[in-house]
XYZ file of C-alpha atoms in Angstrom:
698
model
C 4.062 -43.082 -34.456
C 0.972 -40.359 -35.558
C 0.937 -39.158 -32.027
C 4.961 -38.701 -31.777
C 4.529 -36.493 -34.976
C 1.864 -34.501 -33.859
C 3.603 -33.914 -30.587
C 6.570 -32.763 -32.216
C 4.794 -30.572 -34.151
C 3.030 -28.853 -31.624
C 6.270 -28.458 -29.886
C 7.641 -27.068 -32.979
C 5.258 -24.568 -33.049
C 5.426 -23.590 -29.361
C 9.062 -23.047 -29.847
C 8.788 -20.802 -32.490
C 6.384 -19.033 -30.762
C 8.415 -18.548 -27.778
C 11.400 -17.735 -29.965
C 9.039 -14.720 -31.772
C 8.452 -13.627 -28.435
C 11.434 -13.038 -27.114
C 12.743 -11.720 -30.383
C 10.233 -9.274 -30.146
C 11.750 -5.389 -29.249
C 11.839 -4.285 -25.944
C 10.121 -0.996 -25.231
C 8.509 0.841 -22.501
C 5.640 3.774 -23.503
C 4.995 6.701 -21.141
C 2.189 10.036 -21.620
C 4.053 13.224 -21.594
C 3.843 16.381 -23.039
C 0.901 19.351 -22.033
C -1.520 17.549 -20.611
C -3.304 17.754 -17.392
C -4.535 14.230 -16.228
C -2.525 10.975 -15.865
C -4.128 9.282 -18.486
C -3.481 11.288 -21.195
C -1.004 12.804 -23.006
C 1.752 12.730 -26.027
C 2.203 8.786 -26.786
C 6.265 8.120 -26.100
C 8.189 4.952 -26.735
C 11.621 3.891 -25.133
C 13.846 1.887 -27.317
C 17.597 1.742 -27.925
C 18.116 3.762 -24.296
C 16.339 6.621 -26.303
C 12.962 8.262 -25.496
C 11.015 9.263 -28.858
C 7.677 9.844 -30.456
C 4.689 7.787 -32.235
C 3.561 9.836 -35.914
C 0.136 9.464 -36.411
C -0.119 8.182 -40.128
C -2.618 5.213 -40.285
C -2.749 5.127 -36.122
C -6.158 3.900 -34.890
C -8.062 3.881 -32.062
C -7.194 -0.093 -32.074
C -3.491 0.895 -31.645
C -4.447 3.728 -28.925
C -6.425 0.391 -27.287
C -3.027 -1.659 -27.086
C -0.635 1.188 -25.802
C -3.358 2.211 -23.080
C -3.691 -1.498 -21.982
C 0.315 -1.626 -21.864
C 0.329 1.314 -19.515
C -2.126 -0.144 -17.146
C -5.114 1.188 -17.962
C -8.416 -0.709 -19.285
C -8.189 0.778 -22.629
C -8.613 4.199 -24.506
C -11.272 6.656 -24.981
C -9.670 8.541 -27.823
C -6.349 9.390 -29.728
C -5.029 12.579 -30.752
C -3.072 13.396 -34.466
C -1.077 16.520 -35.101
C 0.848 16.998 -31.805
C -2.275 17.841 -29.414
C -0.265 17.467 -26.562
C 2.580 19.417 -27.808
C 5.554 18.349 -30.166
C 8.446 15.721 -28.549
C 11.717 16.025 -28.676
C 14.290 13.318 -30.203
C 13.751 10.252 -32.453
C 10.379 9.518 -34.068
C 10.621 6.078 -33.417
C 7.608 4.518 -34.928
C 5.444 5.253 -38.222
C 2.300 3.700 -40.183
C 1.448 1.501 -36.915
C -1.264 -1.132 -37.469
C -2.830 -2.838 -34.525
C -6.194 -5.038 -34.238
C -6.362 -4.402 -30.517
C -5.319 -7.510 -29.508
C -1.605 -7.439 -29.258
C 0.134 -7.041 -25.923
C 2.433 -4.706 -26.842
C 2.796 -1.936 -29.307
C 5.983 -3.620 -30.315
C 3.930 -6.566 -31.567
C 1.854 -4.178 -34.351
C 3.408 -4.318 -37.600
C 5.217 -0.586 -38.444
C 8.078 0.284 -40.785
C 10.195 -0.637 -38.227
C 11.953 1.411 -35.315
C 13.501 4.697 -36.649
C 11.837 4.645 -39.712
C 9.685 7.205 -40.514
C 9.156 10.205 -43.020
C 7.141 12.504 -40.474
C 7.876 15.290 -38.512
C 7.264 16.108 -34.611
C 4.237 18.315 -35.626
C 2.598 14.715 -36.728
C 3.283 13.280 -33.198
C 0.325 11.045 -31.927
C -1.291 11.285 -28.122
C -3.783 9.177 -26.539
C -6.374 9.676 -23.533
C -6.806 6.311 -22.115
C -9.722 5.188 -19.700
C -8.807 6.373 -16.536
C -9.511 3.285 -14.595
C -7.136 1.019 -14.233
C -6.608 -2.896 -14.698
C -6.746 -4.346 -11.401
C -3.539 -5.699 -9.961
C -1.834 -4.384 -12.912
C 2.133 -4.295 -11.899
C 4.270 -1.504 -13.794
C 7.843 -2.884 -14.288
C 10.021 0.031 -15.287
C 12.825 -1.941 -16.883
C 14.567 0.616 -18.400
C 15.220 2.208 -15.435
C 14.153 5.867 -17.056
C 10.794 7.278 -16.459
C 8.896 10.390 -16.861
C 7.766 10.532 -12.909
C 11.475 9.911 -11.688
C 14.140 11.523 -11.589
C 17.707 10.042 -12.548
C 19.772 9.929 -9.692
C 22.700 7.518 -9.902
C 23.337 7.287 -6.024
C 25.973 4.733 -6.558
C 27.989 7.290 -8.865
C 27.949 9.638 -5.388
C 28.968 8.736 -2.353
C 29.329 10.567 1.632
C 32.757 9.262 2.854
C 32.068 9.362 6.578
C 35.386 11.216 8.555
C 37.219 8.493 10.082
C 35.433 9.019 13.660
C 32.302 8.071 11.919
C 33.457 5.001 10.528
C 30.949 2.549 11.942
C 28.004 5.272 12.928
C 24.690 4.902 10.632
C 23.286 6.317 9.215
C 26.032 8.672 7.302
C 25.360 11.967 8.314
C 28.535 13.885 7.231
C 31.382 13.298 5.231
C 33.345 14.299 2.059
C 31.615 14.367 -1.115
C 33.162 11.896 -3.639
C 31.920 10.976 -7.136
C 33.101 8.121 -9.005
C 34.692 8.663 -12.369
C 36.550 5.686 -14.640
C 35.536 3.362 -12.272
C 37.736 5.568 -9.110
C 36.317 7.600 -6.381
C 37.518 11.459 -6.930
C 37.354 14.477 -4.810
C 35.551 17.311 -5.512
C 36.927 20.566 -5.752
C 35.163 23.291 -3.085
C 35.258 26.598 -5.765
C 31.336 27.695 -6.060
C 29.975 24.743 -3.964
C 26.859 26.024 -2.488
C 24.320 25.100 0.174
C 22.266 24.596 -2.226
C 24.438 21.588 -3.704
C 24.573 20.386 -0.289
C 20.731 20.339 -0.251
C 20.733 18.208 -3.723
C 23.191 15.507 -2.101
C 21.358 15.543 1.461
C 18.250 14.916 -0.359
C 19.827 12.164 -2.522
C 20.996 10.171 0.888
C 17.562 10.752 2.588
C 17.699 14.010 4.959
C 15.688 16.861 4.551
C 18.203 19.499 4.703
C 21.652 20.683 5.123
C 22.895 22.022 7.912
C 26.458 23.744 7.050
C 29.437 22.814 4.702
C 33.154 23.236 5.378
C 35.339 24.796 2.649
C 38.508 24.063 5.015
C 39.429 21.327 2.640
C 39.408 20.655 -1.343
C 36.975 17.832 -0.707
C 33.325 18.855 0.589
C 32.587 18.338 3.855
C 29.099 18.550 4.885
C 27.141 17.601 7.818
C 23.324 16.494 7.196
C 20.466 17.769 8.493
C 18.972 14.380 10.097
C 15.731 15.548 11.758
C 12.985 12.785 12.115
C 16.033 10.544 11.498
C 18.326 12.016 14.034
C 17.764 9.037 16.524
C 17.046 5.843 14.922
C 18.911 3.241 17.270
C 17.717 -0.009 18.233
C 15.224 -0.193 21.047
C 17.153 -3.059 23.356
C 15.331 -4.701 26.280
C 11.823 -2.839 26.126
C 13.772 0.476 26.698
C 12.199 2.854 24.418
C 14.403 4.881 22.440
C 14.756 8.930 20.973
C 12.721 8.006 18.044
C 10.252 7.124 19.549
C 10.169 10.424 21.218
C 10.728 11.576 18.479
C 7.426 9.594 17.247
C 4.943 10.960 19.997
C 6.165 14.473 19.610
C 5.235 14.603 15.923
C 1.946 12.894 16.974
C 1.318 15.908 19.477
C 2.226 18.357 16.692
C -0.145 17.018 14.735
C 1.286 16.910 10.981
C -0.804 18.286 8.389
C 0.612 15.826 5.712
C 0.784 12.091 6.128
C 1.346 8.741 3.782
C -0.923 5.788 3.383
C -0.781 2.424 1.846
C 3.067 2.149 1.239
C 4.935 -0.786 1.967
C 8.160 0.937 2.597
C 8.899 3.657 5.169
C 9.149 7.307 3.148
C 6.433 5.967 0.420
C 2.656 6.385 0.044
C -0.721 7.964 -0.989
C -0.521 11.653 0.046
C -3.160 12.300 2.497
C -3.332 16.450 4.278
C -5.501 17.426 6.863
C -8.031 19.736 6.438
C -10.879 20.933 9.340
C -10.020 18.187 11.029
C -10.580 15.740 7.700
C -8.034 13.596 6.095
C -7.994 13.671 2.215
C -6.322 13.135 -1.044
C -4.543 15.143 -3.475
C -5.606 14.898 -7.034
C -2.838 13.821 -9.837
C -3.202 16.709 -11.921
C 0.143 18.298 -12.832
C 1.609 16.159 -9.596
C 5.465 16.575 -9.906
C 8.674 15.691 -8.537
C 8.857 19.352 -7.013
C 5.861 18.845 -5.165
C 6.352 15.362 -4.404
C 9.787 16.529 -2.750
C 7.957 19.071 -0.757
C 5.954 16.084 0.852
C 9.006 14.019 1.516
C 11.258 16.859 3.168
C 8.106 17.679 5.051
C 7.822 14.221 6.633
C 11.298 14.408 7.734
C 12.769 12.497 4.533
C 15.067 13.128 1.419
C 13.854 14.565 -1.855
C 11.698 12.626 -3.649
C 12.749 9.434 -5.833
C 9.015 9.380 -7.819
C 5.912 11.395 -7.892
C 3.389 8.703 -8.329
C 0.290 9.383 -10.228
C -3.231 7.144 -11.141
C -3.502 5.767 -7.169
C -0.719 3.485 -7.802
C -0.306 2.912 -4.138
C -3.793 2.519 -3.417
C -7.138 4.631 -3.414
C -7.959 6.986 -0.413
C -11.429 7.513 0.872
C -13.159 10.873 1.988
C -12.599 14.412 0.169
C -10.224 15.344 -2.482
C -8.760 18.321 -0.763
C -6.200 19.587 -3.356
C -5.649 19.688 -7.257
C -3.304 20.931 -9.966
C -0.994 21.621 -6.983
C 2.489 23.729 -8.133
C 5.173 23.900 -5.722
C 8.935 25.477 -6.236
C 10.251 22.878 -4.391
C 11.281 24.962 -1.385
C 8.127 25.224 0.160
C 8.253 24.145 3.623
C 5.078 22.194 3.570
C 2.650 21.388 1.094
C -0.363 23.508 1.911
C 2.115 26.407 1.369
C 1.983 25.572 -2.623
C -0.263 27.167 -4.596
C -3.269 24.691 -5.472
C -6.790 24.466 -6.818
C -9.239 23.462 -3.957
C -11.772 22.643 -6.724
C -11.274 19.024 -7.128
C -14.339 18.328 -9.480
C -13.674 15.908 -11.950
C -10.888 14.391 -9.555
C -11.753 10.530 -8.731
C -9.884 8.109 -5.967
C -8.238 6.920 -8.967
C -6.508 9.678 -9.513
C -4.534 9.952 -6.097
C -1.281 11.166 -6.127
C 1.707 9.525 -4.205
C 5.081 9.593 -3.474
C 8.617 7.272 -2.800
C 11.009 9.401 -0.881
C 14.215 8.888 -0.179
C 15.552 7.767 2.859
C 18.596 7.316 5.025
C 20.690 4.163 4.630
C 20.387 2.352 8.163
C 21.781 -1.198 7.370
C 18.671 -2.701 8.594
C 18.505 -5.308 5.695
C 21.863 -6.536 6.225
C 20.908 -7.895 9.737
C 17.906 -9.860 8.633
C 17.728 -12.666 5.691
C 14.920 -15.392 4.214
C 16.373 -18.459 4.095
C 15.193 -21.880 1.914
C 12.650 -20.089 -0.181
C 12.027 -20.799 -3.481
C 12.374 -17.507 -4.484
C 13.954 -13.974 -2.369
C 10.462 -13.606 -1.206
C 10.068 -16.078 1.019
C 11.722 -18.105 3.761
C 12.495 -19.209 7.220
C 13.582 -15.748 9.312
C 17.058 -15.476 10.402
C 18.388 -12.694 12.009
C 22.368 -11.640 12.780
C 22.963 -11.086 16.782
C 25.667 -10.818 19.141
C 26.664 -14.124 21.165
C 30.166 -14.473 23.411
C 31.304 -11.617 21.871
C 30.837 -12.465 17.874
C 27.998 -11.761 15.511
C 25.789 -15.130 14.339
C 22.969 -16.021 12.661
C 19.949 -17.645 13.975
C 16.441 -18.173 14.035
C 13.219 -16.418 15.411
C 10.889 -18.428 17.435
C 7.339 -18.624 15.989
C 5.408 -18.654 19.099
C 2.559 -16.170 18.857
C 4.190 -15.320 15.343
C 1.730 -13.554 13.033
C 1.158 -11.031 10.238
C 2.214 -7.881 12.251
C 5.755 -9.433 12.895
C 5.685 -10.431 9.458
C 4.844 -7.202 7.954
C 7.775 -5.780 9.983
C 10.551 -8.250 8.769
C 9.407 -7.805 5.063
C 9.774 -3.903 5.568
C 12.778 -4.469 6.896
C 13.988 -6.763 4.011
C 12.511 -3.942 1.565
C 10.424 -6.792 0.098
C 7.148 -4.668 0.228
C 3.996 -6.211 2.440
C 3.765 -9.734 4.126
C 1.527 -12.260 2.595
C 1.728 -14.726 5.093
C 3.409 -15.573 8.556
C 4.177 -19.172 8.898
C 4.873 -21.013 12.180
C 6.482 -24.068 10.955
C 9.318 -23.779 8.280
C 10.068 -27.539 7.729
C 9.594 -27.276 3.899
C 12.307 -24.619 4.033
C 15.842 -26.284 4.271
C 17.395 -23.036 5.933
C 21.076 -22.677 7.001
C 22.075 -25.600 9.373
C 24.311 -23.511 11.301
C 21.613 -21.051 11.902
C 19.080 -23.466 13.489
C 19.356 -22.198 17.282
C 16.479 -19.818 18.265
C 18.197 -16.354 18.888
C 15.071 -14.403 19.251
C 11.945 -15.080 21.079
C 8.687 -13.458 22.704
C 8.285 -10.963 19.613
C 5.105 -8.691 19.444
C 4.980 -5.939 17.240
C 2.357 -3.341 16.101
C 3.150 -3.626 12.188
C 4.849 -0.287 12.208
C 8.231 -0.949 13.328
C 11.210 -0.454 10.723
C 13.182 -3.495 12.068
C 12.095 -6.600 14.024
C 14.561 -5.369 16.780
C 12.598 -2.427 17.376
C 9.637 -4.899 18.387
C 8.739 -6.225 21.914
C 10.793 -8.904 22.745
C 12.656 -10.973 25.507
C 16.072 -9.502 24.748
C 18.735 -11.977 25.899
C 16.589 -14.291 28.185
C 15.503 -16.824 25.147
C 12.497 -18.951 26.041
C 10.980 -20.820 23.024
C 9.689 -24.413 24.653
C 9.303 -25.576 20.411
C 12.980 -24.532 19.818
C 14.025 -23.193 16.152
C 14.451 -25.745 13.086
C 11.720 -26.590 11.046
C 9.472 -24.534 13.924
C 11.412 -21.121 13.206
C 9.146 -18.370 11.953
C 8.750 -17.686 8.437
C 7.432 -15.207 6.130
C 6.361 -14.553 2.473
C 6.291 -11.069 1.073
C 4.564 -9.220 -1.748
C 4.562 -5.889 -3.098
C 1.155 -5.394 -3.161
C -1.863 -5.917 -0.644
C -5.277 -5.484 -0.449
C -7.210 -2.833 1.561
C -10.561 -3.211 2.955
C -12.544 -0.237 3.462
C -16.253 -0.568 5.419
C -18.995 1.783 3.500
C -19.705 3.758 6.991
C -22.519 5.669 4.932
C -24.388 2.628 4.194
C -24.217 1.285 8.023
C -26.189 4.721 9.378
C -28.459 4.194 6.620
C -29.882 0.586 7.301
C -29.652 0.375 11.449
C -32.908 -0.856 12.814
C -34.258 -2.804 15.545
C -36.079 -6.071 15.137
C -37.504 -8.468 17.860
C -37.143 -12.039 16.626
C -38.305 -15.379 18.194
C -35.682 -17.745 19.757
C -37.082 -20.781 17.502
C -36.068 -18.731 14.333
C -32.583 -18.308 15.735
C -31.307 -21.519 16.539
C -28.834 -21.495 13.363
C -27.556 -18.383 14.477
C -27.139 -19.771 18.598
C -24.996 -22.631 16.935
C -22.894 -20.228 15.248
C -22.524 -18.185 18.600
C -24.161 -15.139 17.106
C -26.279 -13.990 19.823
C -25.553 -13.179 23.860
C -24.809 -15.740 26.211
C -28.371 -15.058 28.028
C -29.664 -16.600 24.899
C -28.943 -19.753 26.157
C -31.339 -20.029 28.806
C -34.269 -18.770 26.832
C -36.773 -21.013 25.449
C -38.290 -21.016 21.592
C -41.230 -18.538 22.892
C -38.971 -15.443 23.541
C -37.638 -12.831 21.618
C -34.385 -11.483 21.204
C -34.065 -7.729 20.340
C -31.261 -7.562 17.150
C -29.777 -4.260 15.986
C -29.401 -4.649 12.620
C -27.711 -3.199 9.394
C -25.686 -3.906 6.393
C -22.067 -3.549 5.974
C -20.635 -3.424 2.291
C -16.548 -3.765 2.385
C -15.201 -2.214 -0.691
C -11.328 -3.473 -1.960
C -9.461 -0.245 -2.565
C -6.152 -1.991 -2.381
C -3.685 -3.128 -5.285
C -4.687 -6.841 -5.119
C -7.560 -9.049 -4.356
C -8.408 -10.084 -0.753
C -8.594 -13.678 -0.672
C -9.106 -15.749 2.450
C -5.994 -17.157 4.328
C -7.038 -20.937 4.242
C -7.519 -23.028 0.818
C -10.977 -25.038 0.213
C -9.527 -28.237 2.137
C -9.485 -26.062 5.067
C -12.609 -24.463 5.357
C -15.094 -25.065 8.219
C -18.408 -26.622 7.466
C -21.614 -25.446 9.318
C -24.478 -27.988 9.185
C -27.472 -25.968 10.235
C -26.566 -23.159 7.698
C -25.361 -25.572 4.897
C -22.295 -23.192 4.214
C -18.472 -23.351 4.657
C -16.721 -20.592 6.216
C -13.626 -19.286 4.708
C -12.516 -16.895 7.669
C -13.979 -18.183 10.976
C -14.297 -14.385 12.467
C -14.677 -11.666 9.410
C -16.100 -9.123 11.474
C -16.810 -7.942 15.099
C -19.649 -6.186 15.727
C -19.587 -4.506 19.232
C -21.416 -1.982 21.224
C -19.949 0.161 23.592
C -20.710 2.502 26.544
C -19.172 5.924 26.043
C -15.931 5.009 28.157
C -15.235 2.042 25.898
C -16.514 -0.381 27.727
C -18.136 -3.350 25.244
C -22.062 -3.992 26.836
C -22.910 -6.076 23.839
C -20.830 -7.858 20.847
C -21.340 -10.083 17.542
C -19.480 -11.599 14.956
C -19.536 -12.200 11.312
C -18.134 -15.357 9.364
C -17.189 -15.102 5.702
C -19.252 -17.843 5.033
C -19.641 -15.989 1.708
C -16.874 -13.627 0.553
C -17.562 -12.185 -3.273
C -17.624 -9.648 -5.266
C -21.356 -8.762 -4.912
C -20.930 -5.644 -7.559
C -17.802 -3.830 -8.822
C -16.961 -0.437 -10.603
C -17.157 0.321 -14.042
C -15.172 -1.957 -16.255
C -13.875 -4.326 -13.479
C -15.122 -7.802 -13.797
C -16.467 -10.175 -11.057
C -13.655 -12.946 -9.990
C -15.171 -14.440 -7.044
C -18.606 -16.217 -6.542
C -19.602 -18.202 -3.708
C -22.325 -20.606 -5.455
C -21.257 -24.361 -5.980
C -18.194 -24.139 -3.814
C -16.695 -21.612 -5.772
C -13.660 -19.144 -5.191
C -13.949 -16.607 -2.397
C -12.495 -13.341 -2.139
C -13.043 -9.695 -3.067
C -11.322 -8.029 -6.253
C -9.600 -4.754 -6.560
C -12.218 -2.340 -7.412
C -15.068 -4.696 -5.976
C -16.941 -4.984 -2.676
C -18.713 -7.084 -0.833
C -22.167 -6.605 0.598
C -23.824 -8.441 3.391
C -27.109 -7.496 3.730
C -29.090 -6.539 7.027
C -31.663 -9.368 6.375
C -28.978 -12.080 6.898
C -28.370 -14.148 9.518
C -25.568 -12.627 12.159
C -25.640 -9.790 10.651
C -26.584 -7.794 14.112
C -25.831 -7.039 17.828
C -28.168 -8.977 20.441
C -28.441 -6.148 22.314
C -31.667 -7.999 24.357
C -29.725 -7.008 27.918
C -28.465 -3.158 26.799
C -30.068 -0.430 28.878
C -31.446 2.442 27.387
C -28.485 5.011 27.030
C -26.182 6.679 24.557
C -23.791 4.163 23.021
C -20.965 3.567 20.160
C -21.708 1.065 17.671
C -18.388 -0.041 16.201
C -17.295 -2.626 13.756
C -14.032 -4.170 12.962
C -13.102 -5.718 9.558
C -10.294 -8.600 9.583
C -10.037 -8.339 13.178
C -7.487 -11.043 14.324
C -5.201 -9.692 11.017
C -5.331 -12.969 9.446
C -5.232 -11.728 6.133
C -2.429 -8.868 5.302
C -3.281 -5.693 4.316
C -1.346 -2.349 3.145
C -3.604 -0.143 6.072
C -5.275 -1.680 8.978
C -6.141 1.991 10.192
C -9.149 2.001 8.136
C -10.647 -1.345 9.236
C -12.620 0.199 11.832
C -15.816 2.310 11.898
C -17.453 3.933 14.983
C -21.158 5.475 15.103
C -22.839 7.419 18.178
C -25.824 5.641 19.061
C -29.083 6.640 21.164
C -31.183 3.752 22.520
C -34.553 4.725 24.592
C -35.709 1.325 25.012
C -37.657 0.932 21.757
C -36.180 2.626 18.720
C -32.472 3.559 18.302
C -30.443 6.425 16.396
C -27.189 5.879 14.700
C -25.251 8.847 13.364
C -21.941 10.172 12.711
C -20.696 7.173 11.528
C -16.850 7.241 10.747
C -14.084 5.534 9.653
C -10.947 5.075 11.198
C -8.081 7.467 9.890
C -10.746 9.697 8.337
C -10.567 12.010 11.511
C -7.865 13.953 13.298
C -7.632 11.949 16.688
C -6.677 15.236 18.026
C -9.840 17.276 16.913
C -11.480 16.678 20.584
C -8.588 17.555 22.531
C -7.631 20.688 20.445
C -10.825 22.104 19.464
C -9.509 25.386 18.556
C -7.448 23.615 16.169
C -8.043 25.232 12.240
C -6.512 23.464 9.071
C -8.596 25.279 6.491
C -6.477 24.807 3.627
C -6.604 28.454 1.398
C -6.360 28.428 -2.529
C -3.716 30.943 -3.311
């Protein structure tokens, strides 16, 4: 009976705590005002559908810590009284705030209560946060109001297509209508201008307008479709106009690109200067600059101008800082900017989310049977015998690239897993039949039908049902990048006797000719260190759990990923002359950036992975950290390293997973130089030696 009483008391306390948490006011914070850096500014609170400020009375560094952590930073560096970042407007929501520093939200700290204050805006408080972000922090905009977003209520405005275009997607011209009191109404054409059309076109994902008609009391506007003008499905392996546009864009070598985004029209902004890709610092980054980027790339206006590397960190130089655009420039490089990025780091990389045309791709695919909307069996809508039916996708050769396309098509972010069996998900029984097979994707397609597939000739020996393809999606993903400079600095040759290489021989880390050698012979090894950084938004974890790891008796360790890296020596024409590979027998946080704690340690059969902001180092002096070049003749070669070569684990960007160095081997020594990470240079610089992409300060 005593035990029951204790249990009741504990349950009552838990219930009271849960009720207390649920009764806490829901707030959202932002940094505003006269600021330069994204991690500083006037502290403002969104409460009761209204933004307001906080009075500096009794404010402390502890309160600043709470606020900064709530905003996704590691903590606070300082706080400022007396409206240092300018005076705010509207309500002063909080006064006499007392925090201990351990609260999860500023709403938990005692105060006078919301709206109870005797302060003026000359007493608005500001904070300076630690510029480093909490790894994996997810900012959820629950208030539908953000300093970095423009309030576009697209559901309150629409383009009604003309009768001849009712079934055409995307809707590229039609009558502009607004919703008022629950009814759609027309807009009088008096004083309607091309700038008005430009705004509407931008909201619907188009870079500009062509013309507008005032022959009707309703405004009819054709939208400038540009990049998206010919986005139609590729069927039976026939390339469509979209792919032609794509290759045309490549030949033109754009000066701006997006990287690390989960969906079309979003990503970290990168610009090309002197053949080298670099990022943009987020100082003064705003919607005008973001809109220039979006329109330059063929999208509409910007939905969000993101700061603080919210879509992952880039690499290489920071090319632009303090960008100032009017919003009408044709390219970001036409805006005013400071080319001195001193003080900017990749933790301040700017990003954008653009408005894109509604293509209707999401309506032709669904996930069925999952525990949540982010997972399930893949089912596609296809035409059969003159009617549309739902069916499954054959799982033969189904992998991460195909899963990436599915998640993108559904607008669910990145793929986290690709499944070849889905018996544990009870999908729609009427959709068990396989309607798509032989799917092979590059990973960049916008929808599954854009991938290569068998078309109408279905071939799937295992059938659908429990063997149908499945996916799970996530809004964040890791991103591994190899430190090219360290490879260049640590490369050397070692002649090692076969008797010391027996474990390496068992793990296939030597060339095939080594099996014929006796223990008294030597192998020539090209050794180097590799340092692999996770610059993404979530931790890099092995695909398989502990139970599926492979034990290697000779080295006395487990392999969590059987092939984690490929090491290859190539001739100048790309032919492989020697190779090696590295299993991830110890995937751990060797070191981390300041303020980030190590999470993964291999000792004692511990959890393996690489935390965001950390790196795993494989030293040059450990087994299999080499390429066996015993049989290689003297000459000029290319050293290539590829991380996660089989795409076993999803990443936000695979283009930076490889690195190449130029090598010269004279039979005794080796020189390694010009080591470059994939995607860091213009692919056309060799073909177009006269091209100059110098940015100018204006």
